[in-house]
Amino acid sequence: MDAKILDQLRAVVGPAGMITNDSELLVYECDGFTIERNKPEVVVFPNDTAQVSRIVKICHQAKVPFLPRGAGTSLAGGCLPIGGGVVISLARMKRIWEVDSRNRFAVVDPGLVNVWLTNQIKSSGWHFAPDPSSQGACTIGGNVATNSGGPHTLKYGVTVNHILGVEMVLPDGEIVMLGGPVEDSPGYDLTGVTVGSEGTFGVACRSWVRITRNPHGYRTLLGVFETVDDATEAISGIIAAGIVPAALELLDSLILRAVEEAFGFGFPLDAGAVLIMEVDGIEAGLDEEASRIEEIAKKARAREIRRADTEAQRLLLWKCRKQAFGAVGRLAPSYCTQDGVVPRTRLPEMLRTIRSISEKYQIKIANVFHAGDGNLHPILLFDERDSEQVKKVLDASTEILDACLSMGGSVTGEHGIGVEKISFMPKLFSPADLGMFARLRKAFNPDGLCSPGKMLPTAGACNEAGHVHTDGAHAPNKPGRRAAL
Amino acid sequence: MTDTNSNISNSNVRGETSMDCPLIGRIVLGELDLPLMRPTTPAALANLVRDAAQTQTAVYPVGGRTRTRLGRLPEKPGTAIDMTALDAVIDYPSADMTITVQTGITIAKLAKILAEKGQRLPIDSIDPEKETIGGLIATNASGPRRLGHGTLRDYVIGIKYLNDQGEEAKAGGRVVKNVAGYDLCKLQTGALGTLGILTEVTFKLRPVPEARAIVLLHCFAANLQAAAHAVHGSSTRPVSVDVLNPRASLALFQNGLVNPDPGHTELNGWYIAVGFEENGPATRWQVETLTQEMSLWKPTTLQDGKEEAFWQALTSLGQHWPGSNLSTDVPITLKATARASDVHYVLTKANELGAEGRVTGHLENGIARVHFPGDTPVEKIQEYTAKLRGLALERGGNLVVESGSPSHLKAVVVWGEPRADHEVARRVHREMDPLKIFNPGRFLPGT
Ligand SMILES: Cc1cc2nc3c(=O)[nH]c(=O)nc-3n(C[C@H](O)[C@H](O)[C@H](O)COP(=O)(O)OP(=O)(O)OC[C@H]3O[C@@H](n4cnc5c(N)ncnc54)[C@H](O)[C@@H]3O)c2cc1C
Ligand SMILES: Cc1cc2nc3c(=O)[nH]c(=O)nc-3n(C[C@H](O)[C@H](O)[C@H](O)COP(=O)(O)OP(=O)(O)OC[C@H]3O[C@@H](n4cnc5c(N)ncnc54)[C@H](O)[C@@H]3O)c2cc1C
């Protein structure tokens, strides 16, 4: 990179606000998706929106690609710096600017770790509803960019349902406020379409987020089933009965073993699957709901149903669930998580399909997922050093996601397309659909310098020369396009 | 209508009438007199859009035509398209709690199909028998229960629309959780049909709640803030908190639905309606609890269907005026917004400024509406709108004119003060409808 550009950046963030040496840059060559890597040329750490704007202006003028980055927990390669360039880390911007419980919103910085907001407001009876399993690490800016979900988004909705406004630095450096704390402001829902745009519309700085009142109480049940099929039957039964649980999460036997070893919760290791079934809300209504769920689970041949009787038990159960990915390290040196979605009634079939794919490729696959939403997270276990296994994992992943599509589902419920799943976009969307996406992106990101190579396949891949705009010289055939090709 | 207008509009109906796209009449939109076509197949609809693209004219989709007069006035001749023949249910996998429908389906028809499975789309609407899903989404309509259940953007999970080439494009899908691609479902919701014609939509659904009730509270303008504050502090979790000024209360109570104060024929004071929808025990507990917490405010309970009728009547409160001729007098509705903590101020000021207006509001959402009869003089509405907008802007809000006759609409700023992101919105529009085919002129200036 031109030394002049580095000097300009240094003038904004100071020498302590940037990284340029190779060994430190290594950290930024990938995110939670480790199969593809590429080093950026520089990482900058702005302190506020004005600095972000100045950095983006420098990139824009010099035609250098840039990429916002939160905690780097993306599982889809969203933080892969395609074409090198500048990584803008929001890690130093982590203030809570305002909590206004009367008007039910908070204003937070992009680098604020998700759970910190809830920690800050829970004693006064509030929380931030989107609760990705990675909430102890991931940032609210990252959540906004990927439209994150979590166990409790079954009842409360995903990130976009909780974002009122975003202060954006557009790819030309202009600062613009989308939406805001007052509802129904006239005009297009630019906030809604920006959430989930995976960093391709600019850098999200402060967000105006909805805060949610804590429920009066919870009933948290653990259903133990002999088989995965029985557990999925219970899920369909609960949904069909018109109950909206707060969460409905499935763990299969493989993942149970890892979690049990890590946390010693007392899961039955001979079970085929367990379901975490939680209802919350007005205390007076909870027992009735819980007993209806219990009944349905029993009908689906639950071997045993336990209740988390104390808050400590409940929290431990959720810790087991949320840190399940972490525990996978005990099962294999490397893992790769998929994020497919199927209509909820197709879960039994889909889990059988996963089983047969696992046998076909001789790759172990553990399942721990948001069952109530039909959002699967098959975890494929392998050893990264064995290139044959890596290939098998990629092939098995593709087969799993294709099966989701053939059942009328999607390849990603919450992790995003990133670079990992770009090749699926033409399977999900027609050239006309993709053409309209490309036009929309062009309205925000006309030069394609912001997060190039993410989400949309380039023109060649979808034969829509007229509408699909490429990301210019930075994207094709550079490192990082493996998944796309 | 002047000659020029009809000449222009005639020249656009290229195929004239055909089997799958009959010309069914003419319709006046704003000051344009347009031919009204009624396509019966998606292909015929697409042809209309392609024709418009080729002839540089416009298309104006209409659904139930309950709100075709709102928005700014259409600025370009073209064809009006009646969407109501395209009203099929495409797929209703009820156990998955999703449904895919064509957008010409009415709210009432959809609700009936869903009710058979104990499900619903929890969005209040003004006139369910007439209104279509397309119109509802295009206007992002909502009502009292948005507090508890959110608005359409929280339920639209997949969408198909015709783009400016007449091609069908989609976003989202048919599963409840999906982040593949840009979320055009959000962008299209509330875009007033300026980014394409919506043809198909997939909703996620909710179960019909086991029990519901409304607790009505009485207060006066002077202690509205205190009452609103007390409701906000309640330990219950209402799905709706609405306020009605004396005129709005009178209009609502006079239709015989309920009279919470039977001793008085001349109702006075304001009412706050707090709604609950939950399972039986939770609803009962909340009604009892709120009744105790708010015992100073003369609580009365509406249930056994009265609450549902109340919500419906409240949503359509602007529609019915004694002695007014609905075919000539278009009722006027203004919507002012503010922070929830300030909306009582906007409400009481609205009440003081315009004595004959029916003032209502979603207290916890910071939304106030004022309804006037259609024969209110233009100058009066003009002055009133400007004053109220000023008040709303001071409190971080804005003001939109949701309904009015062309002469009223021409005299006011329909969509309020431009937002900070106005320029970005124009860029989005320019990319998605460069030829200005879709509802040109009706939405924000520049679209
Ligand atoms: C163990 C584990 C569990 C997980 N569980 C869940 C889960 O339950 N639900 C779920 O949805 N996800 C989950 N994830 C995925 C991931 O945590 C989420 O996608 C999260 O929102 C990413 O946040 P981040 O701060 O790490 O963002 P990053 O990984 O840093 O970035 C993600 C994407 O967002 C963009 N981005 C980041 N910040 C900004 C910004 N300020 N402005 C614009 N673009 C930005 C980046 O360019 C990138 O494309 C999990 C990940 C792990 C490792
Ligand atoms: C800004 C605004 C806010 C409103 N807010 C509310 C509210 O909060 N609550 C409420 O109950 N009512 C509200 N209304 C009224 C609402 O428009 C009507 O109640 C109803 O939803 C319209 O349905 P319809 O089928 O009668 O549509 P029409 O009156 O026929 O059309 C309404 C608008 O939608 C467009 N449209 C219709 N079908 C399609 C389609 N398939 N594709 C693209 N565009 C289409 C039309 O071009 C037109 O611009 C609002 C109206 C406006 C203008």
mmCIF file of N, CA, C and O in Angstrom, chain A residues 102-104 160-161 182-186 188-189 192 200 213-214 216 242 282 284-285 288-289 341 343-345 370 373 375 410 412 414 428-429 433 436 439 441 443, chain B residues 95-96 146 153-154 161 164 169-170 175-180 182 191 194 207 210 232 235 237 279 281 285-286 335 339-341 364-365 396 415 419 427 429 431-432:
data_model
loop_
_atom_site.group_PDB
_atom_site.id
_atom_site.type_symbol
_atom_site.label_atom_id
_atom_site.label_comp_id
_atom_site.label_asym_id
_atom_site.label_seq_id
_atom_site.Cartn_x
_atom_site.Cartn_y
_atom_site.Cartn_z
ATOM 1 N N ARG A 102 -37.914 4.704 29.339
ATOM 2 C CA ARG A 102 -39.257 5.239 29.110
ATOM 3 C C ARG A 102 -39.659 5.069 27.640
ATOM 4 O O ARG A 102 -40.791 4.740 27.327
ATOM 5 N N ASN A 103 -38.709 5.293 26.759
ATOM 6 C CA ASN A 103 -38.994 5.154 25.330
ATOM 7 C C ASN A 103 -38.474 3.841 24.739
ATOM 8 O O ASN A 103 -38.444 3.660 23.538
ATOM 9 N N ARG A 104 -38.030 2.971 25.598
ATOM 10 C CA ARG A 104 -37.658 1.603 25.228
ATOM 11 C C ARG A 104 -36.551 1.526 24.182
ATOM 12 O O ARG A 104 -36.634 0.774 23.233
ATOM 13 N N VAL A 160 -32.980 -7.561 13.371
ATOM 14 C CA VAL A 160 -33.656 -6.488 12.633
ATOM 15 C C VAL A 160 -34.950 -6.048 13.321
ATOM 16 O O VAL A 160 -35.344 -4.891 13.233
ATOM 17 N N ASN A 161 -35.567 -6.958 14.034
ATOM 18 C CA ASN A 161 -36.802 -6.595 14.736
ATOM 19 C C ASN A 161 -36.533 -5.685 15.937
ATOM 20 O O ASN A 161 -37.467 -5.208 16.571
ATOM 21 N N VAL A 182 -37.781 7.427 16.951
ATOM 22 C CA VAL A 182 -39.225 7.630 16.818
ATOM 23 C C VAL A 182 -39.756 6.702 15.721
ATOM 24 O O VAL A 182 -39.175 6.600 14.643
ATOM 25 N N GLU A 183 -40.852 6.021 16.026
ATOM 26 C CA GLU A 183 -41.400 5.046 15.089
ATOM 27 C C GLU A 183 -42.019 5.715 13.861
ATOM 28 O O GLU A 183 -42.422 6.867 13.914
ATOM 29 N N ASP A 184 -42.135 4.949 12.799
ATOM 30 C CA ASP A 184 -42.884 5.352 11.604
ATOM 31 C C ASP A 184 -42.387 6.622 10.954
ATOM 32 O O ASP A 184 -43.190 7.438 10.486
ATOM 33 N N SER A 185 -41.077 6.817 10.924
ATOM 34 C CA SER A 185 -40.673 8.035 10.244
ATOM 35 C C SER A 185 -40.866 7.805 8.742
ATOM 36 O O SER A 185 -40.571 6.739 8.222
ATOM 37 N N PRO A 186 -41.421 8.798 8.038
ATOM 38 C CA PRO A 186 -41.849 8.572 6.658
ATOM 39 C C PRO A 186 -40.671 8.334 5.723
ATOM 40 O O PRO A 186 -39.631 8.973 5.851
ATOM 41 N N TYR A 188 -38.558 5.252 2.975
ATOM 42 C CA TYR A 188 -38.225 3.828 2.871
ATOM 43 C C TYR A 188 -37.610 3.328 4.169
ATOM 44 O O TYR A 188 -36.934 4.069 4.881
ATOM 45 N N ASP A 189 -37.802 2.044 4.414
ATOM 46 C CA ASP A 189 -37.214 1.419 5.595
ATOM 47 C C ASP A 189 -35.753 1.076 5.302
ATOM 48 O O ASP A 189 -35.388 -0.075 5.105
ATOM 49 N N GLY A 192 -34.149 -1.176 7.901
ATOM 50 C CA GLY A 192 -34.469 -2.598 7.755
ATOM 51 C C GLY A 192 -33.625 -3.280 6.701
ATOM 52 O O GLY A 192 -33.211 -4.432 6.876
ATOM 53 N N THR A 200 -21.775 -4.447 3.434
ATOM 54 C CA THR A 200 -21.599 -3.981 2.049
ATOM 55 C C THR A 200 -22.272 -2.637 1.772
ATOM 56 O O THR A 200 -22.209 -2.143 0.656
ATOM 57 N N ARG A 213 -38.498 -5.545 27.948
ATOM 58 C CA ARG A 213 -38.704 -5.813 29.379
ATOM 59 C C ARG A 213 -38.431 -7.268 29.691
ATOM 60 O O ARG A 213 -38.805 -8.152 28.927
ATOM 61 N N ASN A 214 -37.799 -7.516 30.816
ATOM 62 C CA ASN A 214 -37.592 -8.896 31.222
ATOM 63 C C ASN A 214 -38.932 -9.545 31.525
ATOM 64 O O ASN A 214 -39.831 -8.892 32.047
ATOM 65 N N HIS A 216 -41.677 -11.826 33.521
ATOM 66 C CA HIS A 216 -41.870 -12.066 34.960
ATOM 67 C C HIS A 216 -41.209 -13.362 35.399
ATOM 68 O O HIS A 216 -40.743 -13.485 36.514
ATOM 69 N N GLY A 242 -49.892 -24.165 18.684
ATOM 70 C CA GLY A 242 -50.100 -22.734 18.841
ATOM 71 C C GLY A 242 -49.372 -22.160 20.046
ATOM 72 O O GLY A 242 -49.709 -21.092 20.544
ATOM 73 N N ILE A 282 -45.730 -13.587 31.471
ATOM 74 C CA ILE A 282 -46.486 -13.302 32.690
ATOM 75 C C ILE A 282 -46.530 -14.561 33.560
ATOM 76 O O ILE A 282 -46.961 -15.614 33.100
ATOM 77 N N ALA A 284 -48.407 -15.706 35.775
ATOM 78 C CA ALA A 284 -49.687 -16.402 35.946
ATOM 79 C C ALA A 284 -49.993 -17.379 34.815
ATOM 80 O O ALA A 284 -50.742 -18.328 35.003
ATOM 81 N N GLY A 285 -49.414 -17.150 33.646
ATOM 82 C CA GLY A 285 -49.759 -18.007 32.517
ATOM 83 C C GLY A 285 -48.777 -19.135 32.256
ATOM 84 O O GLY A 285 -48.993 -19.957 31.375
ATOM 85 N N GLU A 288 -49.476 -23.258 32.977
ATOM 86 C CA GLU A 288 -50.344 -23.887 31.997
ATOM 87 C C GLU A 288 -49.574 -24.205 30.709
ATOM 88 O O GLU A 288 -49.653 -25.318 30.180
ATOM 89 N N GLU A 289 -48.792 -23.243 30.237
ATOM 90 C CA GLU A 289 -48.024 -23.477 29.014
ATOM 91 C C GLU A 289 -47.023 -24.594 29.201
ATOM 92 O O GLU A 289 -46.878 -25.460 28.336
ATOM 93 N N VAL A 341 -31.635 -23.779 6.819
ATOM 94 C CA VAL A 341 -32.969 -23.679 7.399
ATOM 95 C C VAL A 341 -33.927 -24.524 6.568
ATOM 96 O O VAL A 341 -33.833 -24.545 5.332
ATOM 97 N N PRO A 343 -38.352 -25.691 6.477
ATOM 98 C CA PRO A 343 -39.634 -25.530 7.154
ATOM 99 C C PRO A 343 -39.659 -26.484 8.346
ATOM 100 O O PRO A 343 -39.164 -27.614 8.242
ATOM 101 N N ARG A 344 -40.245 -26.016 9.458
ATOM 102 C CA ARG A 344 -40.081 -26.770 10.709
ATOM 103 C C ARG A 344 -40.567 -28.211 10.607
ATOM 104 O O ARG A 344 -39.998 -29.104 11.223
ATOM 105 N N THR A 345 -41.595 -28.438 9.793
ATOM 106 C CA THR A 345 -42.130 -29.806 9.690
ATOM 107 C C THR A 345 -41.191 -30.730 8.930
ATOM 108 O O THR A 345 -41.378 -31.938 8.948
ATOM 109 N N HIS A 370 -31.280 -24.216 16.617
ATOM 110 C CA HIS A 370 -32.507 -23.483 16.925
ATOM 111 C C HIS A 370 -33.684 -24.213 16.288
ATOM 112 O O HIS A 370 -34.172 -23.849 15.220
ATOM 113 N N ASP A 373 -37.166 -22.719 15.054
ATOM 114 C CA ASP A 373 -37.164 -21.940 13.819
ATOM 115 C C ASP A 373 -36.836 -22.788 12.595
ATOM 116 O O ASP A 373 -36.765 -22.273 11.487
ATOM 117 N N ASN A 375 -33.932 -23.868 12.096
ATOM 118 C CA ASN A 375 -32.586 -23.389 11.752
ATOM 119 C C ASN A 375 -31.530 -24.353 12.287
ATOM 120 O O ASN A 375 -31.256 -24.409 13.474
ATOM 121 N N SER A 410 -33.478 -22.477 3.208
ATOM 122 C CA SER A 410 -32.440 -21.509 2.868
ATOM 123 C C SER A 410 -31.089 -22.034 3.341
ATOM 124 O O SER A 410 -31.028 -22.952 4.173
ATOM 125 N N THR A 412 -28.840 -20.131 4.811
ATOM 126 C CA THR A 412 -28.374 -19.444 6.022
ATOM 127 C C THR A 412 -29.524 -18.775 6.776
ATOM 128 O O THR A 412 -30.281 -18.001 6.197
ATOM 129 N N GLU A 414 -28.878 -17.289 9.906
ATOM 130 C CA GLU A 414 -28.385 -16.192 10.727
ATOM 131 C C GLU A 414 -26.904 -15.878 10.516
ATOM 132 O O GLU A 414 -26.476 -14.779 10.834
ATOM 133 N N LEU A 428 -30.319 -20.068 -5.048
ATOM 134 C CA LEU A 428 -31.430 -19.510 -4.263
ATOM 135 C C LEU A 428 -32.198 -18.459 -5.043
ATOM 136 O O LEU A 428 -33.386 -18.269 -4.848
ATOM 137 N N PHE A 429 -31.469 -17.717 -5.874
ATOM 138 C CA PHE A 429 -32.061 -16.537 -6.496
ATOM 139 C C PHE A 429 -31.847 -16.553 -8.008
ATOM 140 O O PHE A 429 -30.808 -17.012 -8.491
ATOM 141 N N ASP A 433 -33.545 -11.618 -9.576
ATOM 142 C CA ASP A 433 -33.437 -11.316 -8.135
ATOM 143 C C ASP A 433 -32.075 -10.702 -7.831
ATOM 144 O O ASP A 433 -31.963 -9.678 -7.148
ATOM 145 N N MET A 436 -31.530 -7.200 -9.019
ATOM 146 C CA MET A 436 -32.117 -6.163 -8.170
ATOM 147 C C MET A 436 -31.274 -5.950 -6.905
ATOM 148 O O MET A 436 -31.111 -4.826 -6.437
ATOM 149 N N ARG A 439 -28.451 -3.804 -7.922
ATOM 150 C CA ARG A 439 -28.843 -2.397 -8.090
ATOM 151 C C ARG A 439 -28.932 -1.713 -6.731
ATOM 152 O O ARG A 439 -28.495 -0.576 -6.556
ATOM 153 N N ARG A 441 -27.386 -2.540 -4.008
ATOM 154 C CA ARG A 441 -26.046 -2.320 -3.466
ATOM 155 C C ARG A 441 -25.415 -1.089 -4.112
ATOM 156 O O ARG A 441 -24.728 -0.312 -3.451
ATOM 157 N N ALA A 443 -26.732 1.563 -5.060
ATOM 158 C CA ALA A 443 -27.223 2.816 -4.482
ATOM 159 C C ALA A 443 -26.412 3.204 -3.246
ATOM 160 O O ALA A 443 -26.214 4.379 -2.958
ATOM 161 N N ALA B 95 -48.818 -26.134 9.578
ATOM 162 C CA ALA B 95 -47.999 -26.628 10.688
ATOM 163 C C ALA B 95 -46.658 -25.895 10.760
ATOM 164 O O ALA B 95 -46.013 -25.862 11.808
ATOM 165 N N ASP B 96 -46.241 -25.300 9.641
ATOM 166 C CA ASP B 96 -45.019 -24.488 9.664
ATOM 167 C C ASP B 96 -45.304 -23.056 10.073
ATOM 168 O O ASP B 96 -44.395 -22.242 10.220
ATOM 169 N N ARG B 146 -49.925 -2.982 17.441
ATOM 170 C CA ARG B 146 -48.526 -2.983 17.037
ATOM 171 C C ARG B 146 -47.591 -2.959 18.241
ATOM 172 O O ARG B 146 -46.445 -3.410 18.151
ATOM 173 N N ARG B 153 -43.460 -5.325 8.906
ATOM 174 C CA ARG B 153 -42.056 -5.667 8.641
ATOM 175 C C ARG B 153 -41.605 -6.853 9.497
ATOM 176 O O ARG B 153 -40.652 -7.533 9.155
ATOM 177 N N ASP B 154 -42.299 -7.095 10.577
ATOM 178 C CA ASP B 154 -41.934 -8.220 11.430
ATOM 179 C C ASP B 154 -42.554 -9.537 10.951
ATOM 180 O O ASP B 154 -42.260 -10.591 11.515
ATOM 181 N N TYR B 161 -42.059 -9.455 -6.547
ATOM 182 C CA TYR B 161 -42.524 -8.197 -7.116
ATOM 183 C C TYR B 161 -42.104 -8.135 -8.577
ATOM 184 O O TYR B 161 -41.217 -8.875 -9.011
ATOM 185 N N ASP B 164 -38.887 -3.095 -12.986
ATOM 186 C CA ASP B 164 -39.178 -2.164 -14.079
ATOM 187 C C ASP B 164 -39.056 -2.794 -15.458
ATOM 188 O O ASP B 164 -39.382 -2.148 -16.450
ATOM 189 N N ALA B 169 -39.152 -10.633 -9.561
ATOM 190 C CA ALA B 169 -37.960 -10.766 -8.725
ATOM 191 C C ALA B 169 -38.423 -11.081 -7.322
ATOM 192 O O ALA B 169 -39.548 -10.766 -6.943
ATOM 193 N N LYS B 170 -37.569 -11.715 -6.538
ATOM 194 C CA LYS B 170 -37.985 -12.043 -5.180
ATOM 195 C C LYS B 170 -36.893 -11.724 -4.173
ATOM 196 O O LYS B 170 -35.749 -11.480 -4.532
ATOM 197 N N VAL B 175 -39.148 -19.663 4.653
ATOM 198 C CA VAL B 175 -38.842 -20.137 6.000
ATOM 199 C C VAL B 175 -38.721 -18.943 6.948
ATOM 200 O O VAL B 175 -38.387 -17.836 6.524
ATOM 201 N N VAL B 176 -38.989 -19.206 8.234
ATOM 202 C CA VAL B 176 -39.143 -18.092 9.167
ATOM 203 C C VAL B 176 -37.832 -17.383 9.481
ATOM 204 O O VAL B 176 -37.829 -16.261 9.967
ATOM 205 N N LYS B 177 -36.726 -18.050 9.201
ATOM 206 C CA LYS B 177 -35.448 -17.420 9.494
ATOM 207 C C LYS B 177 -34.578 -17.556 8.264
ATOM 208 O O LYS B 177 -34.418 -18.659 7.747
ATOM 209 N N ASN B 178 -34.035 -16.452 7.787
ATOM 210 C CA ASN B 178 -33.359 -16.495 6.504
ATOM 211 C C ASN B 178 -32.602 -15.188 6.332
ATOM 212 O O ASN B 178 -33.200 -14.128 6.344
ATOM 213 N N VAL B 179 -31.283 -15.255 6.171
ATOM 214 C CA VAL B 179 -30.556 -14.006 5.950
ATOM 215 C C VAL B 179 -29.836 -13.993 4.605
ATOM 216 O O VAL B 179 -28.904 -13.224 4.404
ATOM 217 N N ALA B 180 -30.275 -14.844 3.677
ATOM 218 C CA ALA B 180 -29.626 -14.880 2.360
ATOM 219 C C ALA B 180 -30.124 -13.720 1.504
ATOM 220 O O ALA B 180 -31.309 -13.599 1.245
ATOM 221 N N TYR B 182 -30.208 -9.442 0.282
ATOM 222 C CA TYR B 182 -30.677 -8.223 0.951
ATOM 223 C C TYR B 182 -32.153 -8.348 1.299
ATOM 224 O O TYR B 182 -32.924 -8.983 0.583
ATOM 225 N N ALA B 191 -43.201 1.216 1.040
ATOM 226 C CA ALA B 191 -42.634 1.990 -0.072
ATOM 227 C C ALA B 191 -43.726 2.523 -0.996
ATOM 228 O O ALA B 191 -43.432 3.105 -2.038
ATOM 229 N N THR B 194 -43.636 2.119 -4.887
ATOM 230 C CA THR B 194 -42.759 2.877 -5.789
ATOM 231 C C THR B 194 -41.524 2.091 -6.214
ATOM 232 O O THR B 194 -40.721 2.585 -6.996
ATOM 233 N N PRO B 207 -50.222 -17.819 16.467
ATOM 234 C CA PRO B 207 -51.464 -18.461 16.909
ATOM 235 C C PRO B 207 -52.468 -17.422 17.407
ATOM 236 O O PRO B 207 -52.069 -16.384 17.940
ATOM 237 N N GLU B 210 -55.495 -17.259 23.266
ATOM 238 C CA GLU B 210 -56.612 -17.928 23.947
ATOM 239 C C GLU B 210 -57.600 -16.912 24.510
ATOM 240 O O GLU B 210 -58.798 -17.123 24.485
ATOM 241 N N HIS B 232 -47.623 3.139 31.853
ATOM 242 C CA HIS B 232 -46.280 2.725 31.460
ATOM 243 C C HIS B 232 -45.594 1.955 32.590
ATOM 244 O O HIS B 232 -44.852 1.004 32.345
ATOM 245 N N SER B 235 -47.187 -3.331 35.995
ATOM 246 C CA SER B 235 -46.453 -4.589 35.913
ATOM 247 C C SER B 235 -47.042 -5.515 34.847
ATOM 248 O O SER B 235 -46.539 -6.601 34.628
ATOM 249 N N ARG B 237 -48.180 -6.469 30.804
ATOM 250 C CA ARG B 237 -47.523 -6.305 29.504
ATOM 251 C C ARG B 237 -48.578 -6.186 28.406
ATOM 252 O O ARG B 237 -48.905 -7.156 27.736
ATOM 253 N N ASN B 279 -52.647 -16.252 27.091
ATOM 254 C CA ASN B 279 -53.478 -17.380 27.476
ATOM 255 C C ASN B 279 -54.418 -16.943 28.613
ATOM 256 O O ASN B 279 -54.296 -15.828 29.146
ATOM 257 N N PRO B 281 -55.103 -17.648 31.934
ATOM 258 C CA PRO B 281 -54.635 -17.171 33.243
ATOM 259 C C PRO B 281 -53.861 -15.859 33.157
ATOM 260 O O PRO B 281 -54.037 -14.975 34.004
ATOM 261 N N TRP B 285 -55.045 -12.405 34.934
ATOM 262 C CA TRP B 285 -54.186 -11.776 35.932
ATOM 263 C C TRP B 285 -53.896 -10.324 35.561
ATOM 264 O O TRP B 285 -53.903 -9.430 36.415
ATOM 265 N N GLN B 286 -53.689 -10.090 34.300
ATOM 266 C CA GLN B 286 -53.331 -8.721 33.877
ATOM 267 C C GLN B 286 -54.518 -7.768 34.007
ATOM 268 O O GLN B 286 -54.358 -6.619 34.399
ATOM 269 N N LYS B 335 -51.190 11.896 10.783
ATOM 270 C CA LYS B 335 -50.473 11.106 11.781
ATOM 271 C C LYS B 335 -49.237 11.866 12.222
ATOM 272 O O LYS B 335 -48.373 12.181 11.406
ATOM 273 N N ARG B 339 -41.467 11.096 20.431
ATOM 274 C CA ARG B 339 -41.059 10.103 21.413
ATOM 275 C C ARG B 339 -42.263 9.736 22.271
ATOM 276 O O ARG B 339 -43.074 10.607 22.593
ATOM 277 N N ALA B 340 -42.345 8.468 22.656
ATOM 278 C CA ALA B 340 -43.494 8.020 23.446
ATOM 279 C C ALA B 340 -43.671 8.879 24.689
ATOM 280 O O ALA B 340 -44.791 9.208 25.087
ATOM 281 N N SER B 341 -42.555 9.290 25.289
ATOM 282 C CA SER B 341 -42.637 10.071 26.522
ATOM 283 C C SER B 341 -43.236 11.458 26.286
ATOM 284 O O SER B 341 -43.648 12.124 27.222
ATOM 285 N N GLU B 364 -47.739 4.176 23.767
ATOM 286 C CA GLU B 364 -46.404 3.619 23.988
ATOM 287 C C GLU B 364 -45.571 3.605 22.711
ATOM 288 O O GLU B 364 -44.388 3.292 22.748
ATOM 289 N N ASN B 365 -46.194 3.866 21.562
ATOM 290 C CA ASN B 365 -45.445 3.908 20.318
ATOM 291 C C ASN B 365 -45.131 5.337 19.878
ATOM 292 O O ASN B 365 -44.476 5.544 18.866
ATOM 293 N N GLY B 396 -38.851 15.387 18.047
ATOM 294 C CA GLY B 396 -38.151 14.311 17.339
ATOM 295 C C GLY B 396 -39.012 13.546 16.359
ATOM 296 O O GLY B 396 -38.581 12.556 15.785
ATOM 297 N N TRP B 415 -45.852 14.169 3.126
ATOM 298 C CA TRP B 415 -44.952 13.220 3.799
ATOM 299 C C TRP B 415 -44.074 13.873 4.857
ATOM 300 O O TRP B 415 -43.072 13.295 5.276
ATOM 301 N N ARG B 419 -36.420 13.432 5.747
ATOM 302 C CA ARG B 419 -35.527 12.867 6.745
ATOM 303 C C ARG B 419 -34.082 13.039 6.323
ATOM 304 O O ARG B 419 -33.774 13.324 5.180
ATOM 305 N N ARG B 427 -31.492 7.753 -4.072
ATOM 306 C CA ARG B 427 -30.551 6.921 -4.839
ATOM 307 C C ARG B 427 -31.107 5.504 -5.002
ATOM 308 O O ARG B 427 -31.019 4.913 -6.067
ATOM 309 N N HIS B 429 -34.223 4.647 -4.990
ATOM 310 C CA HIS B 429 -35.316 4.695 -5.954
ATOM 311 C C HIS B 429 -34.792 4.807 -7.385
ATOM 312 O O HIS B 429 -35.273 4.135 -8.295
ATOM 313 N N GLU B 431 -32.083 3.719 -8.615
ATOM 314 C CA GLU B 431 -31.553 2.447 -9.097
ATOM 315 C C GLU B 431 -32.681 1.461 -9.420
ATOM 316 O O GLU B 431 -32.600 0.700 -10.364
ATOM 317 N N MET B 432 -33.710 1.463 -8.594
ATOM 318 C CA MET B 432 -34.712 0.405 -8.719
ATOM 319 C C MET B 432 -35.847 0.763 -9.670
ATOM 320 O O MET B 432 -36.504 -0.110 -10.212
#
